[in-house]
Coordinates of C-alpha atoms and ligand atoms in Angstrom, one line a residue:
X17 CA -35.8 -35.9 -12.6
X18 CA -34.5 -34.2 -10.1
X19 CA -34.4 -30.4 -9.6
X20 CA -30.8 -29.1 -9.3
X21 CA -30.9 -25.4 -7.1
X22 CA -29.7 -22.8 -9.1
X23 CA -26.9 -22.2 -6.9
X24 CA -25.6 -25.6 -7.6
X25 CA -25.1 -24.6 -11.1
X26 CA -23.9 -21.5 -10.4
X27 CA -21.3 -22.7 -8.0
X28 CA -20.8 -25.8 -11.0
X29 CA -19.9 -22.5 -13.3
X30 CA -17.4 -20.9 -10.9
X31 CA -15.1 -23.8 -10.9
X32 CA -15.2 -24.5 -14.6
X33 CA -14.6 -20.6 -15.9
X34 CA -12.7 -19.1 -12.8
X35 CA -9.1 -20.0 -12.4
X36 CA -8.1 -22.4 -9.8
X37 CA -5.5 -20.4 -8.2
X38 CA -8.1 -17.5 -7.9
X39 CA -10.5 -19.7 -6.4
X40 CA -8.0 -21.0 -3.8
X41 CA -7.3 -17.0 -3.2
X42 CA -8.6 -15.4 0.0
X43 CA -10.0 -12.0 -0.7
X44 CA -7.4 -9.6 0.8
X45 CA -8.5 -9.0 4.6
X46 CA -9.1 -5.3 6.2
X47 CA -10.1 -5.8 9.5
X48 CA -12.7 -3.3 11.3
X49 CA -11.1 -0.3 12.9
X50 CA -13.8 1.8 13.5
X51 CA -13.6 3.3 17.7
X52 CA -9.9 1.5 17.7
X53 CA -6.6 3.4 17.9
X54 CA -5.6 2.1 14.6
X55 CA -1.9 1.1 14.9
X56 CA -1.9 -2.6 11.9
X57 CA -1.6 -0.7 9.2
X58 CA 1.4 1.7 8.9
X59 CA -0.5 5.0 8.4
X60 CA 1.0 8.4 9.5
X61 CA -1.1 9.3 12.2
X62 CA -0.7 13.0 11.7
X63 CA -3.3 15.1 9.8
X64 CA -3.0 18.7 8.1
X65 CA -2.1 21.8 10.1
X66 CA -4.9 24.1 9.5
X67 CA -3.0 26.5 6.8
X68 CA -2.2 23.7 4.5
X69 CA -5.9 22.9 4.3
X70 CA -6.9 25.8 3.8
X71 CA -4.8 26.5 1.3
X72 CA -5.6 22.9 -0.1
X73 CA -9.1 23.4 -0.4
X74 CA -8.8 26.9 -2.4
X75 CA -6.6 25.2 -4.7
X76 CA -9.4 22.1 -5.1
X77 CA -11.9 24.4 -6.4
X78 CA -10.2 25.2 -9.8
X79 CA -10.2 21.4 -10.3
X80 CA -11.9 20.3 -13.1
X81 CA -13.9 17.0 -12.1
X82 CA -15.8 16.6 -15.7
X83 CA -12.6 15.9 -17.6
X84 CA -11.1 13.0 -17.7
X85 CA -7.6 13.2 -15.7
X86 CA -4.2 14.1 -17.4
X87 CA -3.2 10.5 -18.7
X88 CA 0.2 11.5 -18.3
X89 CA 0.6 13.1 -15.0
X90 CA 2.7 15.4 -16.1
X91 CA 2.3 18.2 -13.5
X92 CA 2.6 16.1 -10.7
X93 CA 5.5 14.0 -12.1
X94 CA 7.5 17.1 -12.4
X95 CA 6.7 17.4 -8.6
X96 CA 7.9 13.9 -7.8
X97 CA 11.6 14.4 -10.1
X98 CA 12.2 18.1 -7.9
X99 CA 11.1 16.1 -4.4
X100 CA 12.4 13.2 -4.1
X101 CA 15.5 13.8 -6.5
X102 CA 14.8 10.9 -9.0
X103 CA 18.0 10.8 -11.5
X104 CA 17.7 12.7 -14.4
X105 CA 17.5 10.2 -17.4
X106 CA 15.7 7.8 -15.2
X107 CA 12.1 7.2 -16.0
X108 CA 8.8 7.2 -13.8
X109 CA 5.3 5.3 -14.2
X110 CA 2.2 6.0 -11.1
X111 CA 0.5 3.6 -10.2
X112 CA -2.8 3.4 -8.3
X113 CA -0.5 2.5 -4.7
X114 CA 2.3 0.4 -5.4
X115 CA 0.4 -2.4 -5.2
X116 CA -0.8 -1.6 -9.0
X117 CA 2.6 -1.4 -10.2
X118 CA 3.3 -5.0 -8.6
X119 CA 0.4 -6.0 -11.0
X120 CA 1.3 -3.7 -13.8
X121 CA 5.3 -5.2 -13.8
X122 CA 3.9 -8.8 -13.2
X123 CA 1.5 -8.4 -15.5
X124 CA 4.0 -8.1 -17.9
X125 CA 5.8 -10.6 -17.3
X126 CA 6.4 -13.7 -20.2
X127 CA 4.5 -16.6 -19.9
X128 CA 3.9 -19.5 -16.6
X129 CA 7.6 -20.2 -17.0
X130 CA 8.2 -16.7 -15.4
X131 CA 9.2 -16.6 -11.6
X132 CA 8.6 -14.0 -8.9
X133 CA 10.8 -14.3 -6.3
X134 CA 10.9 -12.9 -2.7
X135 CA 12.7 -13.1 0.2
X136 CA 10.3 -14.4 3.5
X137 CA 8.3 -13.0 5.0
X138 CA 7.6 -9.8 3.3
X139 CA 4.8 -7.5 1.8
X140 CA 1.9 -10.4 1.6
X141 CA 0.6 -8.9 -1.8
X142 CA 4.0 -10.2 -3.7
X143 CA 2.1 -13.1 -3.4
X144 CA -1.4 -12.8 -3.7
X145 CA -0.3 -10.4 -6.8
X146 CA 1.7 -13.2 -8.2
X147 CA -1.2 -15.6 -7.5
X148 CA -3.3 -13.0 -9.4
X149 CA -1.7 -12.8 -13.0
X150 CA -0.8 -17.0 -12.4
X151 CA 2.9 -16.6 -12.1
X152 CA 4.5 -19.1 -9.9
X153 CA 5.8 -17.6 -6.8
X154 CA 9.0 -18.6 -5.3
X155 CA 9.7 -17.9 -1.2
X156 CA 13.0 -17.8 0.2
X157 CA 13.5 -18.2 4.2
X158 CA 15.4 -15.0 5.8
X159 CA 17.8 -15.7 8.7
X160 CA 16.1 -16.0 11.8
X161 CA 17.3 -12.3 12.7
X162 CA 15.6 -11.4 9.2
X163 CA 18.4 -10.4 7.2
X164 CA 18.9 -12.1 3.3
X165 CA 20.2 -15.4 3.5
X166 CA 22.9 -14.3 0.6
X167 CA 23.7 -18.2 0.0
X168 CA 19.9 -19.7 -0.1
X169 CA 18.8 -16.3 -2.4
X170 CA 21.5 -17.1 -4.8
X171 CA 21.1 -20.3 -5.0
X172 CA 17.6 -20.2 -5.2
X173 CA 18.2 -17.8 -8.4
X174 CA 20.7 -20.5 -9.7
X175 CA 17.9 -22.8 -10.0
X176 CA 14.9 -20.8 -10.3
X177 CA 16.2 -18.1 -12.6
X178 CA 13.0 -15.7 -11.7
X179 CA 12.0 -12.9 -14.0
X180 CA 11.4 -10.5 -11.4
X181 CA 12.9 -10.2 -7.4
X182 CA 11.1 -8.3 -4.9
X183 CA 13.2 -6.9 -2.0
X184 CA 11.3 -4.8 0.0
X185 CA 13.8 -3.0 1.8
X186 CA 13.3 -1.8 4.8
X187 CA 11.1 -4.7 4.7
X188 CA 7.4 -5.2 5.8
X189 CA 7.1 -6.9 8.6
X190 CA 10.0 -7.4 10.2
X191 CA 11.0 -3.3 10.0
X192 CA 14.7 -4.2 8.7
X193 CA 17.0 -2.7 5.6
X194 CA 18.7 -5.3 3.7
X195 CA 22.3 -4.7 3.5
X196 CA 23.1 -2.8 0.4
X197 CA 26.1 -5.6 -0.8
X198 CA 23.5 -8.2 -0.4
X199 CA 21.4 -6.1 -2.7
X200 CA 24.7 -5.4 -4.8
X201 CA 24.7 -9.3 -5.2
X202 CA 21.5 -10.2 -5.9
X203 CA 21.4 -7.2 -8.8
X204 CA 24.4 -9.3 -9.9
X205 CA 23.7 -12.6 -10.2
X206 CA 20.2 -12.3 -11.5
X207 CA 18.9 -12.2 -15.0
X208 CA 15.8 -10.8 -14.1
X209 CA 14.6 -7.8 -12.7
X210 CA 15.6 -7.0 -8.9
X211 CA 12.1 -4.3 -8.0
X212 CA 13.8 -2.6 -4.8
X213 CA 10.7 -1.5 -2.9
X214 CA 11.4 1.4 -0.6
X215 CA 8.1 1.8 0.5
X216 CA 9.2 2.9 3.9
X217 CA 12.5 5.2 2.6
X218 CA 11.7 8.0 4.3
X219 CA 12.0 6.7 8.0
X220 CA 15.3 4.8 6.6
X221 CA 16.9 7.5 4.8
X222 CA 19.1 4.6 3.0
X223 CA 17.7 4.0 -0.6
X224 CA 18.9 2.5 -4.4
X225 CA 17.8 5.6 -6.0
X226 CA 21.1 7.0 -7.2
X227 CA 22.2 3.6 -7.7
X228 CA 19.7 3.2 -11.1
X229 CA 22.5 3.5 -13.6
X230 CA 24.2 1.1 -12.2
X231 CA 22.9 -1.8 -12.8
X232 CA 20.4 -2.5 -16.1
X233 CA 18.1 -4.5 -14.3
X234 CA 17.4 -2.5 -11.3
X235 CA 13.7 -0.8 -10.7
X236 CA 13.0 1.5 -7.1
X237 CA 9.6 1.3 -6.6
X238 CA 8.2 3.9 -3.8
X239 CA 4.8 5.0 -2.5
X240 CA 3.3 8.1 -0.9
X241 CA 1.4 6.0 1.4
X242 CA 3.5 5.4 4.4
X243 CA 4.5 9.2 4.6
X244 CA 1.3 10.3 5.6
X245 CA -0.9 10.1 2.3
X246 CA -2.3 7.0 2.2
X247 CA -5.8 8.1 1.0
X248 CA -4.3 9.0 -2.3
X249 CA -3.0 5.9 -3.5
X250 CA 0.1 7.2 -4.8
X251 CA 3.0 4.8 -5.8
X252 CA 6.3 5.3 -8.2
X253 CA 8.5 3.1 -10.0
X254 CA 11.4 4.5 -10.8
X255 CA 13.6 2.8 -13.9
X256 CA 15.1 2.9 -17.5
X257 CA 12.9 4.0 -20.1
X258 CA 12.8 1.0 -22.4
X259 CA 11.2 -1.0 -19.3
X260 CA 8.9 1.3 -18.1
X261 CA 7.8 2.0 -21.6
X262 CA 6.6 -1.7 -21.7
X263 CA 4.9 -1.6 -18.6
X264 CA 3.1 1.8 -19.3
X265 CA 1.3 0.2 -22.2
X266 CA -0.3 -2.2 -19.5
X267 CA -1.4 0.8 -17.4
X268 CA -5.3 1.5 -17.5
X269 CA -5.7 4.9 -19.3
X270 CA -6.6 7.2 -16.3
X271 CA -5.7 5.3 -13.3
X272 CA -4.4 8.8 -11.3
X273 CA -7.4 10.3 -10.7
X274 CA -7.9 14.0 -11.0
X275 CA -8.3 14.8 -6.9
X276 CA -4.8 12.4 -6.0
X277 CA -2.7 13.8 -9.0
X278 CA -3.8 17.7 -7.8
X279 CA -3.6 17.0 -4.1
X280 CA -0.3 15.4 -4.7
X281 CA 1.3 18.1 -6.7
X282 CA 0.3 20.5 -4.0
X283 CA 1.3 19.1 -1.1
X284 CA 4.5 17.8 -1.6
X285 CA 5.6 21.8 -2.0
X286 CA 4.7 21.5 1.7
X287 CA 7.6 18.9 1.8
X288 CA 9.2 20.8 5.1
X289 CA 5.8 19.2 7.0
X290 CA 6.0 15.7 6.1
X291 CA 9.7 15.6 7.3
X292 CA 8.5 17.2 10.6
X293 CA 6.0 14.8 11.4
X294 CA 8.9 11.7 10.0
X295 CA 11.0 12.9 12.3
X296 CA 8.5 12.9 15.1
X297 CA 7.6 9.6 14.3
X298 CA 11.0 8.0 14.5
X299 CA 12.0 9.7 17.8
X300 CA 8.5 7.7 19.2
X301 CA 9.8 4.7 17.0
X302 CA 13.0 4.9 19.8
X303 CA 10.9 5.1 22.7
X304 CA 8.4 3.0 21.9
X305 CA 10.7 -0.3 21.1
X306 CA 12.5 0.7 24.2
X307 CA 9.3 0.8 26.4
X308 CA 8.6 -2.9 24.7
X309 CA 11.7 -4.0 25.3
X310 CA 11.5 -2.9 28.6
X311 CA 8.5 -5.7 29.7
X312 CA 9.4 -9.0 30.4
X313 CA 9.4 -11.4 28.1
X314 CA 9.4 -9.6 25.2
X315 CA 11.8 -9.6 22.3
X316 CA 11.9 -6.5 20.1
X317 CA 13.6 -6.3 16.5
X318 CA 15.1 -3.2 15.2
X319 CA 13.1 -1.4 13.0
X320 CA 14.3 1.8 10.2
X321 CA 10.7 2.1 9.1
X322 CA 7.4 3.3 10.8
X323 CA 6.6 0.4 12.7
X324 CA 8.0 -2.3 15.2
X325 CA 8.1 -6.0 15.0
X326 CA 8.2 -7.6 18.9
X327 CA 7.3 -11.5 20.1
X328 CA 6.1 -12.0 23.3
X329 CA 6.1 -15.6 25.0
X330 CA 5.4 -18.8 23.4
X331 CA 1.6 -19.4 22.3
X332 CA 0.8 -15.7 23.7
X333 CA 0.2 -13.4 20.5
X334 CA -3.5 -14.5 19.8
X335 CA -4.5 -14.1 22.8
X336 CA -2.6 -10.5 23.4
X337 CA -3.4 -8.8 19.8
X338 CA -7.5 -9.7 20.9
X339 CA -6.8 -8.5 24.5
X340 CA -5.5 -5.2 22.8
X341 CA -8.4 -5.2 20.6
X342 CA -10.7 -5.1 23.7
X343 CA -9.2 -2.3 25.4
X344 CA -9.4 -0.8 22.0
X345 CA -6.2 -1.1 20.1
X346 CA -6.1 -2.3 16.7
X347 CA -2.5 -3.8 15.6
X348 CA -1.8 -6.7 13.5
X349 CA -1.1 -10.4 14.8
X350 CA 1.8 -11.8 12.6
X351 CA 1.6 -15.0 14.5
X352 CA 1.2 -17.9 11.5
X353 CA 2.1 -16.0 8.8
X354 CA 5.3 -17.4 8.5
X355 CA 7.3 -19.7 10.5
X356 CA 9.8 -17.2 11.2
X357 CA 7.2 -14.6 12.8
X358 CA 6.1 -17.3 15.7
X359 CA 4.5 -15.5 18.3
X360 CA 5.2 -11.9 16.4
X361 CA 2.7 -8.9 16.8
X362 CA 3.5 -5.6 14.2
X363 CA 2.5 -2.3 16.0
X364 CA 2.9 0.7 13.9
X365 CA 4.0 3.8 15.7
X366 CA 1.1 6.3 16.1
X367 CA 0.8 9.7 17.9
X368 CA 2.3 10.0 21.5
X369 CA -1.2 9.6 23.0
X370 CA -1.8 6.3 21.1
X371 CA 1.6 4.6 21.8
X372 CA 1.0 5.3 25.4
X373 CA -2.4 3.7 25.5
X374 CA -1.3 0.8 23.4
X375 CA 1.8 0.1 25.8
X376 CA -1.0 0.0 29.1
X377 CA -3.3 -2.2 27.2
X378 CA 0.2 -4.3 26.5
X379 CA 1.4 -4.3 29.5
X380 CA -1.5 -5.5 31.3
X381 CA -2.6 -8.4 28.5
X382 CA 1.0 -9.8 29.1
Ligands
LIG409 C1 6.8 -3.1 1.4 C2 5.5 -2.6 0.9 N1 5.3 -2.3 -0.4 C3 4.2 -1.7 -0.9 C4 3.1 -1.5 -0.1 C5 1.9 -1.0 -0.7 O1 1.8 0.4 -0.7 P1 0.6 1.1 -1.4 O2 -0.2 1.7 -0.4 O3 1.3 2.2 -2.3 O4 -0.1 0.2 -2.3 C6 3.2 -1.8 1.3 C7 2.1 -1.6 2.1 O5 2.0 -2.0 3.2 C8 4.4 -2.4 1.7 O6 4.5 -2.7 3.0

């Protein structure tokens, strides 16, 4: 008889008890940054002035860490209402990033028969997150300048009728607001919900937020990370209490831990800071996709969020984004992704320093 390796029955295991759609997954790829300007993954590249942590770390030593955190957040939700002016009557739910709410409202969601539906391309974990609860995941093409394609999205939700639209606006990658009566329609002629992701709000200044009482099926999702706390993993959805009462029953008990909800609540008193360094950062958002622009053969797309979508020529973007990884600049190659994002790199705008060393290593792998 002969002897079957253990690892042959293992691997005989994995495909009978793990779902097909996870095993066709691709674990969610974080590439090495360490000694690289880091400019792929839309960070604030600004740290603390000193004051703030000081004051930060007095306040983290009455924190208790052998409790279990508050389930409900309710310190630091109170903070979230006064800073970012969420309508009173609205409702909130955190979430461990945004990403976790994606799961949480998918999660959710009835049946195989439900659709999630997205624009293309956005925010890749739509649909990895999508893949990950088994929902079927619908795609629709933007226009080539990356605005909604108003007739394909509704027709698409004609025929699709999808229990939950993403719009990630402005959108990851391609930097871009929607415009708000494409939005308008969308809220209109879907059944489902419309999740208005304004992940990137506060280099836009344009948001859905007062916009909640509208329309019954409208959620504003948000995050802390892009603003400059991205360590935290800090997102918000924003909605009418009889939703996010369904969805907070999915929630793992606990999932704010004790550190992010106290850090949180103190540092967004500091808001004055954060607006500062957003400002900063979209004054070098200006210069930097005019000094792109400015090299030949580039083509740069306007941007309202912290980072700039450019192509360079025809079968180049491989071989620039490793060229900029050699003289040590890390962005992110878009090139494949999506057949609108041929030849597409994503830089994300970093300190003054950085952009300038990222533009010499550009302009000399061109
Ligand atoms: C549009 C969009 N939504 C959500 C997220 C996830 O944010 P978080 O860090 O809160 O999980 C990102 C991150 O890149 C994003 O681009």
């Amino acid at each position: 008889m002969p002897v079957i390796p253990i690892v042959d029955r293992k691997d005989q295991k994995i495909i009978h008890l793990i779902r097909p759609e996870v095993q066709a997954l691709k674990q969610y790829h974080v590439p090495p940054s360490r000694g690289l300007i880091k400019l792929d993954a839309m960070e604030n590249p600004y740290s603390w002035p000193a004051y703030l942590r000081g004051e930060w770390l007095e306040e983290m030593q009455n924190v208790t860490l052998n409790r279990y955190p508050d389930p409900e957040s309710t310190e630091l939700k109170a903070r979230l209402r006064q800073t970012f002016g969420i309508p009173a009557g609205m409702d909130l739910l955190l979430g461990n990033g945004s990403d976790e709410l994606i799961q949480i409202i998918n999660l959710s969601l009835r049946g195989r028969d439900s659709k999630v539906m997205v624009p293309e391309p956005s925010f890749s974990m739509y649909r990895m997150i999508a893949a990950y609860v088994g929902l079927p995941y619908v795609g629709v093409p933007l226009n080539p300048d990356f605005s909604l394609d108003l007739p394909a999205m509704l027709a698409a939700i004609e025929q699709h009728q999808p229990s939950v639209i993403y719009l990630a606006s402005p959108n990851n990658p391609t930097g871009n607001l929607f415009a708000d009566g494409d939005i308008e329609q969308i809220l209109r002629a879907s059944r489902g919900l419309v999740v208005v992701d304004e992940a990137y709000t506060a280099f836009s200044g344009s948001s859905f937020m007062n916009r909640l009482g509208e329309f019954s099926n409208l959620l504003v999702m948000r995050t802390l990370s892009k603003m400059g706390l991205a360590g935290l993993r800090l997102g918000y959805l924003v909605g009418p209490t009889n939703w996010l009462c369904e969805f907070d029953k999915l929630r793992l008990p606990y999932n704010i831990n004790t550190l992010t909800q106290a850090t949180a609540e103190f540092v967004l008193r500091f808001e004055d800071e954060f607006e500062e360094q957003i400002g900063q950062i979209n004054r070098d958002r200006a210069w930097l996709a005019e000094s792109i622009r400015r090299l030949k053969g580039t083509e740069v797309f306007p941007s309202d969020a912290n980072f700039v979508l450019f192509r360079v020529g025809k079968g180049q973007a491989d071989r620039i984004h490793i060229a900029l990884q050699k003289k040590g600049v890390l962005i992110k190659n878009m090139n494949g992704v999506h057949e609108l994002l041929q030849d597409c790199l994503r830089v994300t705008v970093g300190k003054p320093s950085e952009n300038v060393a990222f533009l010499s290593a550009l302009t000399s792998a061109l």
